[in-house]
Tab-separated table of C-alpha atoms in Angstrom:
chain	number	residue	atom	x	y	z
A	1034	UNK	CA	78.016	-20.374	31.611
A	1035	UNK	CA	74.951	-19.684	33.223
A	1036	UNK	CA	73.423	-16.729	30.604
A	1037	UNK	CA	71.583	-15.144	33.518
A	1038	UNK	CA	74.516	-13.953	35.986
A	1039	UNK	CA	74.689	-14.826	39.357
A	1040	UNK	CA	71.658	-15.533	41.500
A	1041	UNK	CA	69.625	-12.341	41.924
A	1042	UNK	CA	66.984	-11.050	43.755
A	1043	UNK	CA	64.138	-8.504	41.438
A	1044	UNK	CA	64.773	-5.588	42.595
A	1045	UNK	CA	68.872	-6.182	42.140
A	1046	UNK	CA	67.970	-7.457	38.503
A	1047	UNK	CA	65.942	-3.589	38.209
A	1048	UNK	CA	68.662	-1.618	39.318
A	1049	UNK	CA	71.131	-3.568	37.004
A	1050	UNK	CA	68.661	-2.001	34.316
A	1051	UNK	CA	68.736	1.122	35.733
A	1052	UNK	CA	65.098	1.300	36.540
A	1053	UNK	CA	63.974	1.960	39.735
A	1054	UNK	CA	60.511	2.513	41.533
A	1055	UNK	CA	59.941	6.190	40.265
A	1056	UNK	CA	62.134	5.699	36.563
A	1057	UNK	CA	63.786	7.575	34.633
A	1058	UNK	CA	60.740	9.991	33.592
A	1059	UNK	CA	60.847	11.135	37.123
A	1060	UNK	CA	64.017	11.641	37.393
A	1061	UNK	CA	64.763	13.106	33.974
A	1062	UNK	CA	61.356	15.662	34.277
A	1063	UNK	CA	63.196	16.731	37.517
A	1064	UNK	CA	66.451	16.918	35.287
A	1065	UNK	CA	64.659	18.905	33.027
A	1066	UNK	CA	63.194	22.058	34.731
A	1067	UNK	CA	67.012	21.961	36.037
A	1068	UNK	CA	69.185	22.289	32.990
A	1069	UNK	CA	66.559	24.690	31.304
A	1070	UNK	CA	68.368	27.652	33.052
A	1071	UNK	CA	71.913	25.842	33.112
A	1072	UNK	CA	74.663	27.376	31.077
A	1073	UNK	CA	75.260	26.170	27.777
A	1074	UNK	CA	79.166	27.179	28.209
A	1075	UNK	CA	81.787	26.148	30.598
A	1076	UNK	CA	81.286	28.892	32.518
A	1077	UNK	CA	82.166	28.031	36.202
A	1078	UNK	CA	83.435	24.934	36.023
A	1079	UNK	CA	86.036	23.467	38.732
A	1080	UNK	CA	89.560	24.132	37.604
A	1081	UNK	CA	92.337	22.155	38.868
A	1082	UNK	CA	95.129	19.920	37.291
A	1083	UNK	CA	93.571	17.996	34.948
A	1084	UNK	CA	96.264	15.769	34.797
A	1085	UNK	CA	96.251	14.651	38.203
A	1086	UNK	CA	96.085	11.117	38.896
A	1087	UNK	CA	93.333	11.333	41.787
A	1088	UNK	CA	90.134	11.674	40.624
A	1089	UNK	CA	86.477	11.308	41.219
A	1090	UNK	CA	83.937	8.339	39.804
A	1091	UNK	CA	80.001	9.060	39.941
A	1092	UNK	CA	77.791	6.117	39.635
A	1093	UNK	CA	75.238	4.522	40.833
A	1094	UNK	CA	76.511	1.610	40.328
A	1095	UNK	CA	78.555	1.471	43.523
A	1096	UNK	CA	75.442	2.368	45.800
A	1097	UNK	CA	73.887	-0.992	45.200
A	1098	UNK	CA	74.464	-4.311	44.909
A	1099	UNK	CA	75.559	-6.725	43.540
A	1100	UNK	CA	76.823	-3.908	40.997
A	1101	UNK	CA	78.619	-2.086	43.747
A	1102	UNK	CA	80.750	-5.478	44.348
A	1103	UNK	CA	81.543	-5.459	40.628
A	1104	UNK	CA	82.741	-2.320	39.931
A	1105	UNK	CA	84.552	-1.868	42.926
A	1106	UNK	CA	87.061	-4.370	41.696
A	1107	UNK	CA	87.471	-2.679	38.824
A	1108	UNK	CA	88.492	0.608	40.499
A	1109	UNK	CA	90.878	-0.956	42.679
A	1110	UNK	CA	92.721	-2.772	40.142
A	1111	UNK	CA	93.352	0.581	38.555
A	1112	UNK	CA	93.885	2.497	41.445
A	1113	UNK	CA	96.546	-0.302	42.428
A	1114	UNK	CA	97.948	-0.594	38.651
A	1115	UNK	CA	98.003	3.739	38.553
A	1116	UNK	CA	99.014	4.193	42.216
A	1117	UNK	CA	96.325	6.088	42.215
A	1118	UNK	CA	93.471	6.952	44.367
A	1119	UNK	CA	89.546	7.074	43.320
A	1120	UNK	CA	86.801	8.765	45.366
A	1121	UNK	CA	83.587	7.219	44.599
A	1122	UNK	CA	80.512	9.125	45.196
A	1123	UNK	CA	77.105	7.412	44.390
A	1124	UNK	CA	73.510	8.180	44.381
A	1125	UNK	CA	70.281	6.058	44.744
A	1126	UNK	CA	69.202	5.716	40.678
A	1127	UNK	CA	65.908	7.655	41.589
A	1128	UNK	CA	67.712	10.458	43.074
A	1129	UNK	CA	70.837	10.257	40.579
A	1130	UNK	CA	70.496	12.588	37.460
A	1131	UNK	CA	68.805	15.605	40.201
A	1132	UNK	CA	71.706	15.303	42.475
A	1133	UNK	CA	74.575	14.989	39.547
A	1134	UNK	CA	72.956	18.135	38.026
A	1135	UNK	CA	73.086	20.194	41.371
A	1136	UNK	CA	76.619	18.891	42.470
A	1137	UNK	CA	77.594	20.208	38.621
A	1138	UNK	CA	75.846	23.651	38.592
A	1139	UNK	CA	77.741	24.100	41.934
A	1140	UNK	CA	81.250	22.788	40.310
A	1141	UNK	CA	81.285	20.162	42.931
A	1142	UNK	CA	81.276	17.170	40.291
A	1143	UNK	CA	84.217	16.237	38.617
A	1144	UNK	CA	85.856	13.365	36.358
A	1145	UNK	CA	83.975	10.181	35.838
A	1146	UNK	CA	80.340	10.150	35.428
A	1147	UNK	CA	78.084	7.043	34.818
A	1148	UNK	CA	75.266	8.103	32.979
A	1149	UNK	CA	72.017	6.320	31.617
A	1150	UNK	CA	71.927	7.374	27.351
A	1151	UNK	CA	68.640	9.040	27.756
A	1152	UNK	CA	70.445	11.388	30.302
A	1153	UNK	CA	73.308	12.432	27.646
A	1154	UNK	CA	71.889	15.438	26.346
A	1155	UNK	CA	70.813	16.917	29.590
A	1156	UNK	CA	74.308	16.939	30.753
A	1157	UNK	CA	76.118	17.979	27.530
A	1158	UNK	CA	74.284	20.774	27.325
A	1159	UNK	CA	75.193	22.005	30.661
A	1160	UNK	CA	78.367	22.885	28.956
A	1161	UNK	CA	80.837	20.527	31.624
A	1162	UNK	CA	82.075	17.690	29.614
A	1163	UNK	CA	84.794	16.670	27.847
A	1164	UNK	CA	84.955	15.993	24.319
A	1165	UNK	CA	86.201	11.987	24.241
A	1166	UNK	CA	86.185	11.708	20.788
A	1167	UNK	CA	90.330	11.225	20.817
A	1168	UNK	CA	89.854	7.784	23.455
A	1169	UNK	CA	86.218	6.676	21.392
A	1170	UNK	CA	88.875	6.550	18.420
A	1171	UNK	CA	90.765	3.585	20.159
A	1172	UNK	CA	88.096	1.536	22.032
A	1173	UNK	CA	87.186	-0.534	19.170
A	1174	UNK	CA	83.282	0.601	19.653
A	1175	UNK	CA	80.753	-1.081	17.756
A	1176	UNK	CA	78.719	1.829	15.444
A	1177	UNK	CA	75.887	1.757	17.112
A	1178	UNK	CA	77.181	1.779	21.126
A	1179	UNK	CA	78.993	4.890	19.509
A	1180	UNK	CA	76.570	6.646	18.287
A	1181	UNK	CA	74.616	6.408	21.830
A	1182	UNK	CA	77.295	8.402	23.041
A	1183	UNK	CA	77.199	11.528	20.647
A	1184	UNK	CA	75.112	14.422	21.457
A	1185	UNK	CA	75.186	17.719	18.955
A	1186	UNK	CA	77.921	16.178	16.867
A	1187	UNK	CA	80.287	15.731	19.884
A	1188	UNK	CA	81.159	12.520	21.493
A	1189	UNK	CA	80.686	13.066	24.997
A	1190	UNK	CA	80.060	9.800	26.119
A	1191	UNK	CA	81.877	6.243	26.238
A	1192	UNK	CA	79.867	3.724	26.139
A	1193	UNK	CA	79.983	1.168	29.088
A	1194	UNK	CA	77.148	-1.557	28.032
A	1195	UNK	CA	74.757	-1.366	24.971
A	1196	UNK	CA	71.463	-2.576	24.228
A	1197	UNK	CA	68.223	-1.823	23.250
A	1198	UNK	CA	64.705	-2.040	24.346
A	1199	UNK	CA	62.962	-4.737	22.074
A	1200	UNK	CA	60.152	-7.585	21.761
A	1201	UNK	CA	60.337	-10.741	23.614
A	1202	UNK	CA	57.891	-13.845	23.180
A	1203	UNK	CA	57.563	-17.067	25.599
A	1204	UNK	CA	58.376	-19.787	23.020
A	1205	UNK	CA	56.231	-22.515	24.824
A	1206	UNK	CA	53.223	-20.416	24.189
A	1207	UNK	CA	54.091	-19.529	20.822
A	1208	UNK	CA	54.390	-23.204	20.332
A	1209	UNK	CA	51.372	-24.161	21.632
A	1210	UNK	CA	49.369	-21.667	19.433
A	1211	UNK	CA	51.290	-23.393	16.161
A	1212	UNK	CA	53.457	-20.146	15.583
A	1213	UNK	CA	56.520	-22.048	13.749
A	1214	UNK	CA	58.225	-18.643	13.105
A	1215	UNK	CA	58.590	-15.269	14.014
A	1216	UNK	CA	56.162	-12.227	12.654
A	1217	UNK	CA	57.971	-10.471	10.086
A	1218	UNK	CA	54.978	-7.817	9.121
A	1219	UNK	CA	53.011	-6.244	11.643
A	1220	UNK	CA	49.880	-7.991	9.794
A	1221	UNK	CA	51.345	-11.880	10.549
A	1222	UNK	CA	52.032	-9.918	14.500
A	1223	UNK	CA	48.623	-9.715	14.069
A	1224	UNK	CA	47.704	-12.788	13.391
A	1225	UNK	CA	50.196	-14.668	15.714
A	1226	UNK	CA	48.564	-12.552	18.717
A	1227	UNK	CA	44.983	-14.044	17.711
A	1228	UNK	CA	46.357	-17.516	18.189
A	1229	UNK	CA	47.943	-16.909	21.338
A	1230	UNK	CA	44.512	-15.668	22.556
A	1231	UNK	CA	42.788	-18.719	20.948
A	1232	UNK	CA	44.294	-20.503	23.347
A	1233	UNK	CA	42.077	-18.838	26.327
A	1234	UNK	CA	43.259	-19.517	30.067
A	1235	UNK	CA	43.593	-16.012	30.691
A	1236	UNK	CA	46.813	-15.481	28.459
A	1237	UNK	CA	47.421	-12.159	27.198
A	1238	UNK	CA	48.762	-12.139	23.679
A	1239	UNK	CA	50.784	-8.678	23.855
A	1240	UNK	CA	51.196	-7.336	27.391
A	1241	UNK	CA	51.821	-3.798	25.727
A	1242	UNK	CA	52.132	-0.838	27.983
A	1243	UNK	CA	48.771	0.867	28.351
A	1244	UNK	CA	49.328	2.780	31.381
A	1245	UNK	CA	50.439	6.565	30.794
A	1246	UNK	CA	54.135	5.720	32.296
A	1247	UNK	CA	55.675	3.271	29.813
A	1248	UNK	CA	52.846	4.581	26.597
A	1249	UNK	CA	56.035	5.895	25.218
A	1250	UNK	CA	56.785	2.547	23.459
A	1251	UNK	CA	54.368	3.466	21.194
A	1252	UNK	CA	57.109	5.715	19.513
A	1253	UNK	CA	58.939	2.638	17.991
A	1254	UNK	CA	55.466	1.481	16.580
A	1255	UNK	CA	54.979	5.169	15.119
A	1256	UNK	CA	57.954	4.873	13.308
A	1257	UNK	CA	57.188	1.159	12.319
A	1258	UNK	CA	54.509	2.731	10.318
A	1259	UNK	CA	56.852	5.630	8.806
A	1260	UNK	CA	56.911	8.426	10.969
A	1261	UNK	CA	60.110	10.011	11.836
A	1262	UNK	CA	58.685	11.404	15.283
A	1263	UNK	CA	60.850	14.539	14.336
A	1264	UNK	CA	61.927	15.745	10.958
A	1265	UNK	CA	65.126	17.573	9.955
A	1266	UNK	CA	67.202	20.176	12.822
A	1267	UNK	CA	70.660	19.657	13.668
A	1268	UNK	CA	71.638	18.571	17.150
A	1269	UNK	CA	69.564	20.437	19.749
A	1270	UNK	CA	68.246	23.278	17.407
A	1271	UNK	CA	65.547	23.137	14.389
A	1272	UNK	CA	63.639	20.143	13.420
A	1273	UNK	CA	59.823	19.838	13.259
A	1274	UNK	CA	57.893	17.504	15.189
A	1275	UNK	CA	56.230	14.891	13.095
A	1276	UNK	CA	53.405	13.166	15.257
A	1277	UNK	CA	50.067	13.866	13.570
A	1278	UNK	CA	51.284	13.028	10.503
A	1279	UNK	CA	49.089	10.088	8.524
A	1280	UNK	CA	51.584	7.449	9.315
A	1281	UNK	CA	51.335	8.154	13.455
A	1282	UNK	CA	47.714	8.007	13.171
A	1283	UNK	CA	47.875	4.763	11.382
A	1284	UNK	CA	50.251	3.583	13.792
A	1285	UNK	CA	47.713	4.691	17.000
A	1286	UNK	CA	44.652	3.515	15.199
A	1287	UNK	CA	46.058	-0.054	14.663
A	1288	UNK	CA	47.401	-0.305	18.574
A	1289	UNK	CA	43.647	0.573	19.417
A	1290	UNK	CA	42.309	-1.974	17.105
A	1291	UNK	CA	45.067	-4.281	19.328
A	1292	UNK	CA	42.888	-3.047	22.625
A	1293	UNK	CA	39.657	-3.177	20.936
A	1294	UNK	CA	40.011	-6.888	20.116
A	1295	UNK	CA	41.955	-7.776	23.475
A	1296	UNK	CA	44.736	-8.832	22.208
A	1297	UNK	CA	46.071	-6.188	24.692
A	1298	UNK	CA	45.389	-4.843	27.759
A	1299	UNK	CA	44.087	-2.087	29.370
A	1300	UNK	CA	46.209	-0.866	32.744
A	1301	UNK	CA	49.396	-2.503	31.870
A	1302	UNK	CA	52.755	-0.602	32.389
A	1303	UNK	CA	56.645	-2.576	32.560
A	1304	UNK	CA	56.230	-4.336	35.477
A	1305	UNK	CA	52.889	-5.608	35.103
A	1306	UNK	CA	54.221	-6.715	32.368
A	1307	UNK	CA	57.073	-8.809	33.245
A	1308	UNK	CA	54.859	-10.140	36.195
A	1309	UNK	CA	52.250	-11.302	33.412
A	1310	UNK	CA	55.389	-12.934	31.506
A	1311	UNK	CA	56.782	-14.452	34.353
A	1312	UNK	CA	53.575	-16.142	35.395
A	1313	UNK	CA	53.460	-17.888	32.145
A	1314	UNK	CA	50.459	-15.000	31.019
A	1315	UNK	CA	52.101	-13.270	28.659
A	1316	UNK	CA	52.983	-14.000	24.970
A	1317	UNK	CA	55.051	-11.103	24.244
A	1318	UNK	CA	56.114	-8.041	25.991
A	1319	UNK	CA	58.608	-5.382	25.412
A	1320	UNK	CA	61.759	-5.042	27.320
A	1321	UNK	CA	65.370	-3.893	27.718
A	1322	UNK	CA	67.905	-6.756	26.814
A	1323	UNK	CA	68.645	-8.102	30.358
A	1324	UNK	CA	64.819	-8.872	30.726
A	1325	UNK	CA	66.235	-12.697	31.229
A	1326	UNK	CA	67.417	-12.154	34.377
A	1327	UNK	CA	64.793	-9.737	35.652
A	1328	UNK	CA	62.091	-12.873	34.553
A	1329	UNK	CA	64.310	-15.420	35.977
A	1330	UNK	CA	63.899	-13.276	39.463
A	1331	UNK	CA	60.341	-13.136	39.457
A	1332	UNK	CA	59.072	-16.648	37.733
A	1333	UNK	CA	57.814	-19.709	39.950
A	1334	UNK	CA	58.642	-22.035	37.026
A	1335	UNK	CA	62.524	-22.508	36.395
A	1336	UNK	CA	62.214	-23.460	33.150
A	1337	UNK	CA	60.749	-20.134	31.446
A	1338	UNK	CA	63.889	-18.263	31.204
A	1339	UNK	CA	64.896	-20.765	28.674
A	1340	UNK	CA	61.536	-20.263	26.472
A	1341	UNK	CA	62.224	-16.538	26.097
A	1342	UNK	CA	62.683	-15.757	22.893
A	1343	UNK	CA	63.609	-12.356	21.417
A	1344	UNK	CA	62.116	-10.923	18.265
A	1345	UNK	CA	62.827	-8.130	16.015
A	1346	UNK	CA	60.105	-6.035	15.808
A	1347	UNK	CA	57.882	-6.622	12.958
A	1348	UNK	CA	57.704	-4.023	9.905
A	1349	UNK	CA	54.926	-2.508	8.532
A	1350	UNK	CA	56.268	-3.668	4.343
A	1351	UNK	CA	58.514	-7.210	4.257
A	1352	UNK	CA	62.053	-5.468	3.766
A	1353	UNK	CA	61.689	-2.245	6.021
A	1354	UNK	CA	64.307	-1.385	8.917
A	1355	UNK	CA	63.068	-3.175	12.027
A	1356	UNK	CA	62.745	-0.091	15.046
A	1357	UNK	CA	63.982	-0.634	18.417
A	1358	UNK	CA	65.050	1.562	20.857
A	1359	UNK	CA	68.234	2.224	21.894
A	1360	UNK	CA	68.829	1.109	25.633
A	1361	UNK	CA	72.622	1.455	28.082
A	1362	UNK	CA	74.976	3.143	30.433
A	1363	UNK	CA	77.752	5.453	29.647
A	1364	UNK	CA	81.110	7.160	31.064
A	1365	UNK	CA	81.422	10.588	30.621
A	1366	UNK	CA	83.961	12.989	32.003
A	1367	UNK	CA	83.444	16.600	33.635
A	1368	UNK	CA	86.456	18.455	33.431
A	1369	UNK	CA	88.627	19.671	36.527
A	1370	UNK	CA	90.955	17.887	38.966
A	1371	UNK	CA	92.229	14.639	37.424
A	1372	UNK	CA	90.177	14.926	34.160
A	1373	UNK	CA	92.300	13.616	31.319
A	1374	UNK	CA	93.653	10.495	33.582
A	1375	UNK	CA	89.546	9.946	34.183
A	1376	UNK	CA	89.148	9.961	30.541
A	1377	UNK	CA	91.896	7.333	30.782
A	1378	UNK	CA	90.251	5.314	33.010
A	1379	UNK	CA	86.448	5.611	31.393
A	1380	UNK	CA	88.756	3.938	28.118
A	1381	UNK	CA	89.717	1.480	30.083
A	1382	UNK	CA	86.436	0.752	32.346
A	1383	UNK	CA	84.616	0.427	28.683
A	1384	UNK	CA	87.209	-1.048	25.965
A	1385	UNK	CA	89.776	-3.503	27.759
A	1386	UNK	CA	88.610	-6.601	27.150
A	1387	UNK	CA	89.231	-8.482	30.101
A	1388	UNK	CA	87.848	-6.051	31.827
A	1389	UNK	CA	84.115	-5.541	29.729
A	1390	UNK	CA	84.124	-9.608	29.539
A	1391	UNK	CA	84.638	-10.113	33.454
A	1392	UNK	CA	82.039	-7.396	33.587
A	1393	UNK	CA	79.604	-9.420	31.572
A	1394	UNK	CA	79.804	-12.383	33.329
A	1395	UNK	CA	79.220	-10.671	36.849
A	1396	UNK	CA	76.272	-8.702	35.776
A	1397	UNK	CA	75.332	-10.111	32.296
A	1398	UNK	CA	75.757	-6.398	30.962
A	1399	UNK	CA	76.927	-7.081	27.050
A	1400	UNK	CA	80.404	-5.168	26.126
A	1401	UNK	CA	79.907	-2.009	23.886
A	1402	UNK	CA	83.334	-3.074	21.903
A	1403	UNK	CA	82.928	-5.550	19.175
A	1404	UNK	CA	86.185	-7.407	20.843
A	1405	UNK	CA	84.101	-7.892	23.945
A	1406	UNK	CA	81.056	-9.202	22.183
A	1407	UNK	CA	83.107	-11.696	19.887
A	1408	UNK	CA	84.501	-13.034	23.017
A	1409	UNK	CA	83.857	-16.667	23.409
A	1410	UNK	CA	82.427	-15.931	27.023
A	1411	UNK	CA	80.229	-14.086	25.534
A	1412	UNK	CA	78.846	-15.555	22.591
A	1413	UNK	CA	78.139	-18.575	24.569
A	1414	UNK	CA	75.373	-16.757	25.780
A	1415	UNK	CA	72.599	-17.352	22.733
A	1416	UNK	CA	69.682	-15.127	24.396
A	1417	UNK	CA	72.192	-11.964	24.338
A	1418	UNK	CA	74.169	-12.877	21.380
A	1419	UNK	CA	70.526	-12.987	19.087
A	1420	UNK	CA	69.405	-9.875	20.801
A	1421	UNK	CA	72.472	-7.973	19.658
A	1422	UNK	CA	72.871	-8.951	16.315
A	1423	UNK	CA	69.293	-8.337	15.489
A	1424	UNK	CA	67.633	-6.087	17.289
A	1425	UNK	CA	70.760	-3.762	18.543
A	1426	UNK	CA	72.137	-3.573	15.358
A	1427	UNK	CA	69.543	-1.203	14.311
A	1428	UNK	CA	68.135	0.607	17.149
A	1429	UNK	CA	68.234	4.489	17.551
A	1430	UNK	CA	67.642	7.050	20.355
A	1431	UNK	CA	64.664	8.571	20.846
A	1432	UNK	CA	65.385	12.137	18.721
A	1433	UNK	CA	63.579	13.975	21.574
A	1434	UNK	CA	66.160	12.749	23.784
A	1435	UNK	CA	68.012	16.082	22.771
A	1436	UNK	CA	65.537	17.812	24.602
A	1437	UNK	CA	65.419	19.556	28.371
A	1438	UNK	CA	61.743	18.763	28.645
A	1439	UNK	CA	62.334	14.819	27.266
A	1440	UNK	CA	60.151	13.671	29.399
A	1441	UNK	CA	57.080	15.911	29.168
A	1442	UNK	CA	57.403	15.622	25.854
A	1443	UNK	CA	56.932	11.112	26.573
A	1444	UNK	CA	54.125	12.098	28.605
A	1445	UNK	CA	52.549	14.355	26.515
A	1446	UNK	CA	52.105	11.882	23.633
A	1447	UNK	CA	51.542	9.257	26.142
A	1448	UNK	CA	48.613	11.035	27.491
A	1449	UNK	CA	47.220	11.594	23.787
A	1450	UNK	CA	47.517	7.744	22.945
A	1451	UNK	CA	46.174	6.958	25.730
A	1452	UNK	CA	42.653	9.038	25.217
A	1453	UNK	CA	42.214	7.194	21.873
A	1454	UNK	CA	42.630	3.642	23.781
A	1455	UNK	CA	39.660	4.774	26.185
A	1456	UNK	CA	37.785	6.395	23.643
A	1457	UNK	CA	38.008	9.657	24.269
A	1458	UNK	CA	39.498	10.742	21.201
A	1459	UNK	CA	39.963	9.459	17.614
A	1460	UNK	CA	43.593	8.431	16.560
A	1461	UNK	CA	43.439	12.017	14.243
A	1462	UNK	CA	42.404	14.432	17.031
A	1463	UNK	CA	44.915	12.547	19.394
A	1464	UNK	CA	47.736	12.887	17.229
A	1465	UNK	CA	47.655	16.396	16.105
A	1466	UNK	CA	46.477	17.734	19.755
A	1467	UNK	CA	50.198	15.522	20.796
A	1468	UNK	CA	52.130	17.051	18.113
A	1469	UNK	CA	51.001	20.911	18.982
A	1470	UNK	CA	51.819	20.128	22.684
A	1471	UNK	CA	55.291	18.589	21.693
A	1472	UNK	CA	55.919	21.535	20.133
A	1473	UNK	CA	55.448	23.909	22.131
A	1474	UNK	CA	57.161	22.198	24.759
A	1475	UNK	CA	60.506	22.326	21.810
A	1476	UNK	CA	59.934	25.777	21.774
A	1477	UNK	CA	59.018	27.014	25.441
C-alpha cells in the first residue's frame, strides 16, 4: 500500500491537515471574541425531534477535495443503509469555526459537527452539545484519541482521526552527518544538530518556527524542560499560569542559544519549513503526522518521503515523558432535529472499522479506535504506525485550549519568545512579561 494516499496536489495535502492559508489562530482569535459573550447554557437552542432520522452534517471536509469525495461515500452508505436523508453544509476551513459559531448562536446549526480539537472548548462552552459519553463507551477509543474529545469533564467530542504534532528528521542527512540513532536528551539534540550543520551546503539543522505564527511550538519545549504552562484549575475555571517560571526560561534561553549558534533560523514559520525539508535543506522540522504526504507534494526528489523519519521529542533527563502535542478532527453533535440518530451516525463515521480503515487508505488519516489502528491495512504503513506508538501515545492538548482567547494567549507568548530571539529581551524579562499578559487575558 502506498503509505502516502492517493496522488495529491499541496494545497489538497494542507486542507487534509486542516491548515489553510490564514490557520487556525485566525480563525480561532475570530472564534474567540465570539463565544466570549455566548451563553454558557442551552438557552435557545433549536428544538425539534431529536429522534428524527434526517439530520444535518457540518464539515469541511465535504467543501474540498479529495476529502469531499471520501466522505461523501460514507454519508450515502448510511443514508442508503438508514433510509435516511443527510444535508451537508460545509465551509471553507478559514472561514469554518466563525461561520459554525454564528449559524449556532442563531440556532441554525444542528446534529453533526466536524470539528478541529483545538476548537472543542470554544464550542462546548457555548452550551449546544451533546454529552456522547454513552456512544464514546462503545467505540473502542484508544485513551488518548479520547481524551482529545473531553472538555470540562464532559465528553463532547468523538474522535474521527488522531495524531499529534511531533519531530521529523530526513534520515539521509542524518546519515551523512554519522547520527546512528535518535537524540534521546535534548543535550545529544544538541549535538546531532551541530553535525548536521558540519556538513555546510546551506542545510539547516532544525528548521524551528521563528516567525510569530507557528512560535507556539515552543510550548512543548517549555514543558520539555518542566513547566506545566498552567498549574492546577478544573476544566475552564482556576489554574495559574506557569510561564516565567525557572524551567520556561531555561527552556527559551536554550532555543536562543539554538539561534545564536545557527543551528536554527531566523524567519521560519510551517511552511517554510516543509519547503526547506522538501528541498533536501532541512534536518528536522516539526509537524502534524500526515507531514509525509504534504512533503511528498512539494519535493522534486521522489525518494525523500521514504528518508523521513519521525522522532520522539528528546527529554531534558534520560527517562522523562517525551511532549508532543496533541493534533485531529472530531464529531460532535448539537442538539435539535435528528440529534440522537446523528450521535448514531458520528459512532459509526468514527468506530466501524471498515469504515475508519477505508477512510485511512483514501486520505491516510489514522483511525482513533485501537481496532482500526491494529488493522493490517494499517500497520502496513511503518511511517504512521511509529508515529503513533511513540509520539501519540503521549501527547496532550495545549491546557490553554480551554480558553475563549486561545489564541491571543499563542500569540502573546509567541511575541515574548520571539523578542529574546532578536535580542530585545532576556529569556527572564520575556517570560514573566508573557506570563502577566496570559493572565490577564484568563481573567479579562
Amino acid at each position: 500500500m502506498n503509505s502516502i494516499g492517493p496522488t495529491r496536489t499541496r494545497r489538497d495535502a494542507l486542507r487534509m491537515l486542516g491548515i489553510g492559508a490564514l490557520g487556525a489562530l485566525g480563525a480561532t482569535a475570530v472564534a474567540g471574541g465570539l463565544t466570549a459573550c455566548a451563553p454558557s447554557s442551552g438557552s435557545g437552542t433549536t428544538g425539534g425531534d431529536a429522534a428524527a432520522k434526517d439530520f444535518t452534517f457540518t464539515s469541511w471536509s465535504l467543501n474540498e477535495e479529495p476529502s469531499k469525495t471520501v466522505v461523501q461515500k460514507i454519508v450515502e452508505a448510511w443514508e442508503k443503509q438508514e433510509k435516511s436523508k443527510i444535508r451537508t453544509p460545509s465551509y471553507p476551513y478559514n472561514e469554518y469555526l466563525s461561520q459554525l459559531i454564528l449559524k449556532l448562536r442563531g440556532g441554525e446549526t444542528t446534529g453533526v459537527i466536524q470539528l478541529d480539537i483545538a476548537w472543542l472548548g470554544t464550542l462546548a462552552a457555548m452550551g449546544r452539545l451533546v454529552d456522547l459519553e454513552a456512544q464514546a463507551k462503545t467505540g473502542g477509543y484508544t485513551e488518548v484519541a479520547l481524551t482529545s474529545g473531553q472538555y470540562d469533564g464532559t465528553q463532547y467530542g468523538l474522535p474521527w482521526t488522531t495524531g499529534s504534532i511531533g519531530l521529523i528528521a530526513n534520515g539521509r542527512l542524518l546519515d551523512q552527518a554519522g547520527i546512528t540513532k535518535d537524540p534521546v536528551t535534548t543535550q545529544e539534540f544538541e549535538d546531532a544538530l551541530r553535525a548536521v550543520k558540519d556538513l555546510g551546503g546551506g542545510v539547516i539543522p532544525y528548521a524551528a518556527a521563528t516567525k510569530v505564527a507557528q512560535l507556539k511550538d515552543i510550548l512543548p519545549w517549555m514543558q520539555t524542560f518542566g513547566c506545566p504552562l498552567l498549574e492546577g484549575g478544573e476544566g475552564v475555571s482556576g489554574g495559574k499560569v506557569a510561564i516565567g517560571d525557572d524551567a520556561s526560561v531555561d527552556a527559551v534561553t536554550w532555543y536562543k542559544k539554538l539561534y545564536d549558534a545557527k543551528l536554527i533560523a531566523a524567519d521560519v514559520d510551517r511552511f517554510d519549513a516543509r519547503a526547506l525539508f522538501a528541498q533536501g535543506k532541512a534536518g528536522f522540522y516539526d509537524d502534524a503526522l500526515v507531514a509525509k504526504a504534504v512533503i511528498a507534494a512539494q519535493a522534486k526528489d521522489a525518494g525523500l518521503p521514504d528518508a523521513m523519519q519521525p522522532v520522539v521529542r528528546p527529554v531534558l533527563h534520560s527517562g522523562d515523558t517525551p511532549q508532543a502535542l496533541l493534533w485531529g478532527h472530531l464529531l460532535v453533535v448539537a442538539r435539535g432535529e435528528g440529534s440522537d440518530t446523528a450521535a448514531d451516525f458520528a459512532l459509526h463515521a468514527t468506530a466501524d472499522k471498515a469504515t475508519v480503515v477505508e477512510y485511512f487508505e483514501d486520505l491516510g488519516l489514522p483511525p482513533a479506535t485501537t481496532a482500526g489502528l491494529t488493522d493490517p491495512k494499517v500497520t502496513a504503513d511503518t511511517f504512521i504506525t511509529d508515529w503513533t506508538e511513540r509520539i501519540t501515545k503521549t501527547a496532550t492538548g495545549n491546557p490553554f485550549w480551554r480558553y475563549a482567547k486561545a489564541a491571543q494567549i499563542d500569540e502573546a507568548i509567541a511575541k515574548q519568545v520571539q523578542s529574546v530571539l532578536i535580542g530585545q529581551s532576556s529569556a527572564k524579562q520575556a517570560m514573566r512579561a508573557a506570563g502577566e499578559e496570559v493572565t490577564a487575558l484568563i481573567e479579562d
